[in-house]
Amino acid sequence: MSDFWKTGLSRVAPNEILVRGYPIEQLTRQRLFGDVVYLLLKGELPAGSEGRLIEAILIACCEHSLASPSVDAVRFVASAGVPLQTAVAAGVSAIGEVHGGAMEACAELFYAAVKAGQTPGEVFDRLAAQKRRLPGYGHPVHTDDPRTKVLLALASELKLAGPHTMFALRLEEAAQGKIGRRLPMNVDGAIGALLCDLGIDARLGKAFFIIARSAGYAAHAHEQATQERPFKAADHTEITYTGPARRDVPRAPESKL
Amino acid sequence: MSDFWKTGLSRVAPNEILVRGYPIEQLTRQRLFGDVVYLLLKGELPAGSEGRLIEAILIACCEHSLASPSVDAVRFVASAGVPLQTAVAAGVSAIGEVHGGAMEACAELFYAAVKAGQTPGEVFDRLAAQKRRLPGYGHPVHTDDPRTKVLLALASELKLAGPHTMFALRLEEAAQGKIGRRLPMNVDGAIGALLCDLGIDARLGKAFFIIARSAGYAAHAHEQATQERPFKAADHTEITYTGPARRDVPRAPESKL
Amino acid sequence: MSDFWKTGLSRVAPNEILVRGYPIEQLTRQRLFGDVVYLLLKGELPAGSEGRLIEAILIACCEHSLASPSVDAVRFVASAGVPLQTAVAAGVSAIGEVHGGAMEACAELFYAAVKAGQTPGEVFDRLAAQKRRLPGYGHPVHTDDPRTKVLLALASELKLAGPHTMFALRLEEAAQGKIGRRLPMNVDGAIGALLCDLGIDARLGKAFFIIARSAGYAAHAHEQATQERPFKAADHTEITYTGPARRDVPRAPESKL
Amino acid sequence: MSDFWKTGLSRVAPNEILVRGYPIEQLTRQRLFGDVVYLLLKGELPAGSEGRLIEAILIACCEHSLASPSVDAVRFVASAGVPLQTAVAAGVSAIGEVHGGAMEACAELFYAAVKAGQTPGEVFDRLAAQKRRLPGYGHPVHTDDPRTKVLLALASELKLAGPHTMFALRLEEAAQGKIGRRLPMNVDGAIGALLCDLGIDARLGKAFFIIARSAGYAAHAHEQATQERPFKAADHTEITYTGPARRDVPRAPESKL
C-alpha cells in the first residue's frame, strides 16, 4: 500500500513527528505559527521575516462580522444544535469564487503579468476586452481598506514587498486612469500580491483566508451556541414567496398509487 | 426584508406548506418521490412517467461500495465520533468534477450539440482537437455498465428517450469508429443524456447523484459507526514518507522568541 | 487490507453491482426508490408497502422554505460562488439536535416505552421530572401539521401503523391532559413513530430528513445561484454590534514585534 | 432586524473593522496571531505571553500525517475534483469525539475537579466506577508524546502552567499507581489542561485543533490535488464484501411498476 498512502508533509513514528523533516517539538519551541504555515504550504522554513508577514495576513482577514456569507452560514448552522467543528466546516466550505476567492485569482494574474513583462495598462485592457472583472480591487463597504494599508506598509518595512506588489500598486493607478475614478486595492488584492512575492503557489491563495477565518468562525459558532436562541431561521412572515399560487395536485396520468 | 428572503420554491404559513403551489399533503398522498424531485428541480410536476424515470436514476447511482472517493470520505469521517449528518455531508461535498461531475458536463455537451445540429463525429473531433476528455464514456471498472443498459431500456419503454439520448448513443459509435475500440457509455453519460431529454438544467446534473448517494452515504456512515472500530486511519507503518530526512530547525534570523 | 476496506452494503465487480446482494439493474427496473432506501438502511427489501410509506416520508419533509436554519445556510453558501454540492453539503451538515434531530429522539423514546410497556402518562411524567422537553410535539408555526395528518392516515391505510404509532397518538392525548392545552404531534414525531413501526434503527432517524432535504437543498442552491445576486450577507448597517467600543491595542508587555 | 443580526465579535463600518473593539490594522501591526486567536475566543487580549503559548499549541497539533481520520478524509475529498476549501472543510468536520475531541473532555474534567477540590485518585476512581475512559491519556502510537513535553515545558517557562496543569500531571501519576503501568498524558490532555489555566471555555476545546489543522489540511489538499492522481478510492479488488450473496429481486407484493 506504499503508493496508496504517501505524503511528503510529515512523518509519524513512535514518539517522533517530523513536519517536512523538522521535529515538531523544535518547531513548537522555536518558531511562530506563521513560520509553520509557510513551511506547510511552501515546503521550507522562511529565511527571514516571512512568518511574521504570514501572521499579519492571518490577522488581517480573520474576521468581518456578519457582513460575510460564510459567517452567516456559520451562525445558521451553529443554531441547529451541532458540534462546534460542524459550524466551522460550513463556514470554510463557503469560501468561494466571490468570497475569499480573489486572492487566488489575483495571484494568478500578478504572477502571469510579471512573468510576461506586461504593463498594468495592458493587463487592464485585456481584462476589459474579455469583459472580465478585475479581481482584488474595489469593495462594497470599504473605499480605503485599512487592512490593505497595514499589510503593504508592513511588507515594505520587512523588505518583503517585491515586483508583484509593485505591479499591484501600479495596476491600481492604471485602473484609476482608465476609468476616471478610484478602484482601490482591497485586502484580497494586497494578499494576492504579497503571496506572489512570498513565492506561494497561486492555487493556495484561499488557504490563508481559510486558516484565518477558521478562528473567526469558531468564535461565531461559540457565540451563537452560547448567547443566542437555537433554531435561527427567517420567520415565515418575512419570506416573500414568488412561486405559483395554491393549486391542487393533478392526478398522475398513469398513477398507480 | 422582502427582497432578502425570497423564494419561489415553497411557501410556509400556519398549517400550510405549498411546494411550487402544491399542498405538501397532496404531494405526499398522491405522488412518487421522483415526481417531487422533478417538481423541485424543474418547477412543474411531470405530465407522464418522468417521476418513474427519476426514481430509476436515483436507484441506479445510489451506491458503488468503497470504490468511490466520497464513500471512503464518509467512512473516515464517520469513524471520528461525529453525528450521522456530518459524515453524509462530507460525502456530498466530495461529489466533484471527476466523481459524479460528468453528468453536468455530459448534459452541457449534449444540449449544445443537439441544439447546434452537430454530428457526433464533429463533437468527437472538436474535443480531441482541444485535447479534452469525452465525459460520460469509459469506466475504470465496468466495460458494459449494467446501470447504463437498464436506464436506457427503461427510458425507451417509457417513451422518454429523445434526441439527446439518441445523440449519446451515436456518439458512442462514433468514438468507437475513431479510436478503434469500444468506449462504452457509462452511467454518468446515460443520466446526462436522459436529463437533457427531461429538460433539466445541465447545472443540476449533480443533484441526482447527490440525492441518490445521500441514501448510500447514510447507510455507510451507520455501518461504520455501529459495525467498525472508531478512528479509522492509515497505520503509520503503512505510510510512505517522501519528504526531507530529519533535520534540525535553524534559528530564525530575526527570532525574538 | 481485507479488514480495512470492508462493507456489507454493496459489492462492485466488473459489470456487476450488488446492493445487499441484489443486482442494481433489477432494483432499478423493478422497485421504488423508497424500497431501495429501506434496503440500504434496514438490510432487506420490504415485504409489503413499506417503500411507499418511505416515499411519503421523504416527500413530507423535503422542503420548508427559508423558515429553516439549514435552508438558510444553503442560500448563504450558494451565494459565495461554490459548486452545487458544496451548498447542499452545508445544508445536510446543519441537520442537528434542534432541527431534524427529533426523529431520532422520538424513535428512541417510543422504542423504549413500548418495549418496557410504559404508559404515555408515565413517560410524560418522567420527562417532566427530568425537566426534559418532549421531542416530536409542538411546532413554532404549525398547530395542526398537515404532514403529520397525511402520514398517519397513509400508514394506517397501508396497515403499517403499529404499536409505536398508537403510543405516539396516546402520548399526544396524555400531554394534553397533563398540561391542559393541545401539544400536537409534529412531523418529526409522526416520522419517529412510523420508523419504529418499520423497525428502523433509531440512530438512523435523521437519515430520512437528510435524503429528503438534499432534494430541497439542491433546488435552493440552484435558485440562489441562478436567480439571486452573489454574496448574500447581512448588510453592515443592519448588524447590531454588542462588543466593546473602539479602543487602542495596548503594547504587548513582552512584545518583540 | 437588530435582534436578528447581532454580534459582539466585530464591527464593520466603511474603512473600519473593530475586533472586540480593537482596530484590525493595529492588531495586524502589533500582535501575534496567537494573541488574536485568544482575543477572538476569550474576548480580551492577553496580558502576558498567552499568545505565544497559543501559537505553540497551534504548531504542536497542526499535522499528524495520514495517521489521522480527518487527514485521510481530506485526501479522498481533494481527489474528487473539488476546490481547496471543500477538502479542508471535510477535514474540519471530521474533528469528532474520538479525534481531537479529548481537549474539550479534558478541560471539562480538569475544571470540575480543580473547582471541587477533588484529588486525582478520586477522579480516576469515579471514572473507573462509571466505566468511562480517562480522556487525554494514552496514545495508539506515542508512549512519550514529544508535543506534550514541549508544551508543558514552555508553559512552565512562560509561567502559564497553573493548578489545572498540575492536576493533569498528578492524574497521570495517580493513573499509573492505580493500573500499574504508565498511561502518559497525550497532547490533547496537555492542551486541555493549558486551556483551563488560560481560562478558555471548555466548549472551545476543539477550536485550537480546528485552527491548527486547517493549515495542515490545506497542505494535504494541495499535495493531493497537485502530486497525486485524481479519484483516490479503494480498488474494488481490495474490498471485502460481507453482505448476502447475489440474489434476485423478488416481485413487490403490490408492485404497480
Coordinates of C-alpha atoms in Angstrom, one line a residue, chain A residues 1-14 16 18-23 25-27 29-32 35 39 43-49 72 76 81-83 85-86 158 233-255 257, chain B residues 1-14 16 18-23 25-27 29-32 35 39 43-49 72 76 81-83 85-86 158 233-255 257:
Chain A
M1 CA 0.0 0.0 0.0
S2 CA 3.0 2.2 -0.1
D3 CA 1.8 4.0 -3.1
F4 CA -1.7 4.5 -1.7
W5 CA -0.7 6.2 1.5
K6 CA 2.1 8.6 0.6
T7 CA 3.0 12.1 1.7
G8 CA 5.9 14.5 1.9
L9 CA 4.3 16.6 4.5
S10 CA 5.1 14.8 7.7
R11 CA 6.3 11.5 9.1
V12 CA 4.8 9.9 12.2
A13 CA 6.7 7.2 14.2
P14 CA 6.6 6.3 17.9
E16 CA 8.5 11.3 16.7
L18 CA 8.6 15.4 11.6
V19 CA 7.0 18.2 9.6
R20 CA 8.8 18.4 6.3
G21 CA 11.7 16.9 8.2
Y22 CA 11.7 19.2 11.3
P23 CA 10.9 17.7 14.7
E25 CA 8.8 19.9 19.3
Q26 CA 11.6 22.1 17.8
L27 CA 9.1 24.0 15.6
R29 CA 9.6 25.7 20.8
Q30 CA 11.4 28.0 18.4
R31 CA 9.0 29.3 15.7
L32 CA 6.0 31.4 15.0
D35 CA 6.6 30.2 10.0
L39 CA 6.6 25.6 6.0
G43 CA 7.9 23.3 1.9
E44 CA 10.7 25.1 3.6
L45 CA 11.0 27.4 6.7
P46 CA 11.3 31.0 5.8
A47 CA 14.8 32.5 5.7
G48 CA 13.7 35.9 7.1
S49 CA 10.6 37.6 8.4
D72 CA -23.8 34.0 8.3
F76 CA -27.4 29.4 11.0
G81 CA -27.7 22.0 17.6
V82 CA -24.5 20.7 16.0
P83 CA -20.9 20.4 17.3
Q85 CA -16.5 21.9 14.2
T86 CA -19.6 21.3 12.0
L158 CA 10.0 43.9 6.4
A233 CA -34.1 31.0 10.7
A234 CA -36.1 33.5 8.6
D235 CA -39.5 34.0 10.1
H236 CA -42.2 32.7 7.7
T237 CA -43.9 36.1 7.8
E238 CA -40.7 37.7 6.5
I239 CA -40.4 35.5 3.4
T240 CA -41.5 36.7 0.0
Y241 CA -42.9 33.8 -1.9
T242 CA -42.6 34.2 -5.7
G243 CA -43.9 30.9 -6.8
P244 CA -47.3 29.8 -8.2
A245 CA -50.5 30.3 -6.2
R246 CA -52.0 27.4 -4.3
R247 CA -53.1 24.7 -6.8
D248 CA -54.3 21.1 -6.5
V249 CA -52.1 18.2 -7.4
P250 CA -53.4 16.7 -10.7
R251 CA -53.9 13.0 -10.8
A252 CA -50.8 11.4 -12.4
P253 CA -51.8 10.2 -15.9
E254 CA -50.5 6.7 -15.2
S255 CA -50.8 6.8 -11.4
L257 CA -50.6 4.8 -6.2
Chain B
M1 CA -36.5 42.4 4.2
S2 CA -38.8 41.1 1.4
D3 CA -36.0 41.2 -1.1
F4 CA -33.6 39.5 1.2
W5 CA -35.7 36.4 2.0
K6 CA -37.3 35.4 -1.3
T7 CA -38.0 32.1 -2.9
G8 CA -40.4 30.5 -5.5
L9 CA -39.8 27.0 -4.1
S10 CA -42.2 26.8 -1.3
R11 CA -44.5 28.8 1.0
V12 CA -44.9 28.2 4.7
A13 CA -47.9 29.5 6.6
P14 CA -49.6 28.1 9.7
E16 CA -50.0 25.1 5.2
L18 CA -47.0 24.7 -0.6
V19 CA -44.3 23.3 -2.8
R20 CA -44.3 25.3 -6.0
G21 CA -48.0 25.9 -5.2
Y22 CA -49.0 22.3 -4.4
P23 CA -50.1 21.4 -0.9
E25 CA -50.1 16.7 1.9
Q26 CA -51.5 16.2 -1.6
L27 CA -48.0 15.5 -3.0
R29 CA -50.5 11.2 -0.7
Q30 CA -50.7 11.1 -4.5
R31 CA -47.2 11.2 -5.9
L32 CA -43.8 9.4 -6.2
D35 CA -42.3 13.3 -9.2
L39 CA -41.1 19.3 -9.3
G43 CA -40.6 23.7 -11.4
E44 CA -43.6 21.7 -12.5
L45 CA -45.0 18.2 -11.9
P46 CA -44.3 15.7 -14.7
A47 CA -47.0 15.2 -17.3
G48 CA -46.2 11.5 -17.7
S49 CA -43.8 8.9 -16.3
D72 CA -14.3 6.4 1.6
F76 CA -13.2 8.1 7.7
G81 CA -17.2 10.3 16.5
V82 CA -19.4 12.7 14.7
P83 CA -23.2 12.7 14.1
Q85 CA -25.4 14.0 9.1
T86 CA -21.7 15.2 9.4
L158 CA -41.4 4.9 -21.0
A233 CA -6.9 5.9 9.7
A234 CA -3.9 4.7 7.8
D235 CA -1.5 3.0 10.1
H236 CA 1.7 4.9 10.5
T237 CA 3.7 1.9 9.4
E238 CA 1.8 1.8 6.1
I239 CA 2.6 5.4 5.1
T240 CA 5.4 6.2 2.7
Y241 CA 7.0 9.4 3.7
T242 CA 8.5 11.2 0.7
G243 CA 9.7 14.4 2.4
P244 CA 13.1 15.6 3.7
A245 CA 15.0 13.5 6.2
R246 CA 15.1 14.6 9.8
R247 CA 16.8 17.9 10.2
D248 CA 17.1 20.5 13.0
V249 CA 15.1 23.7 13.0
P250 CA 17.5 26.6 12.2
R251 CA 17.4 29.6 14.4
A252 CA 15.2 32.2 12.9
P253 CA 17.5 35.1 11.6
E254 CA 15.5 37.7 13.5
S255 CA 13.9 35.4 16.0
L257 CA 11.1 34.0 20.7

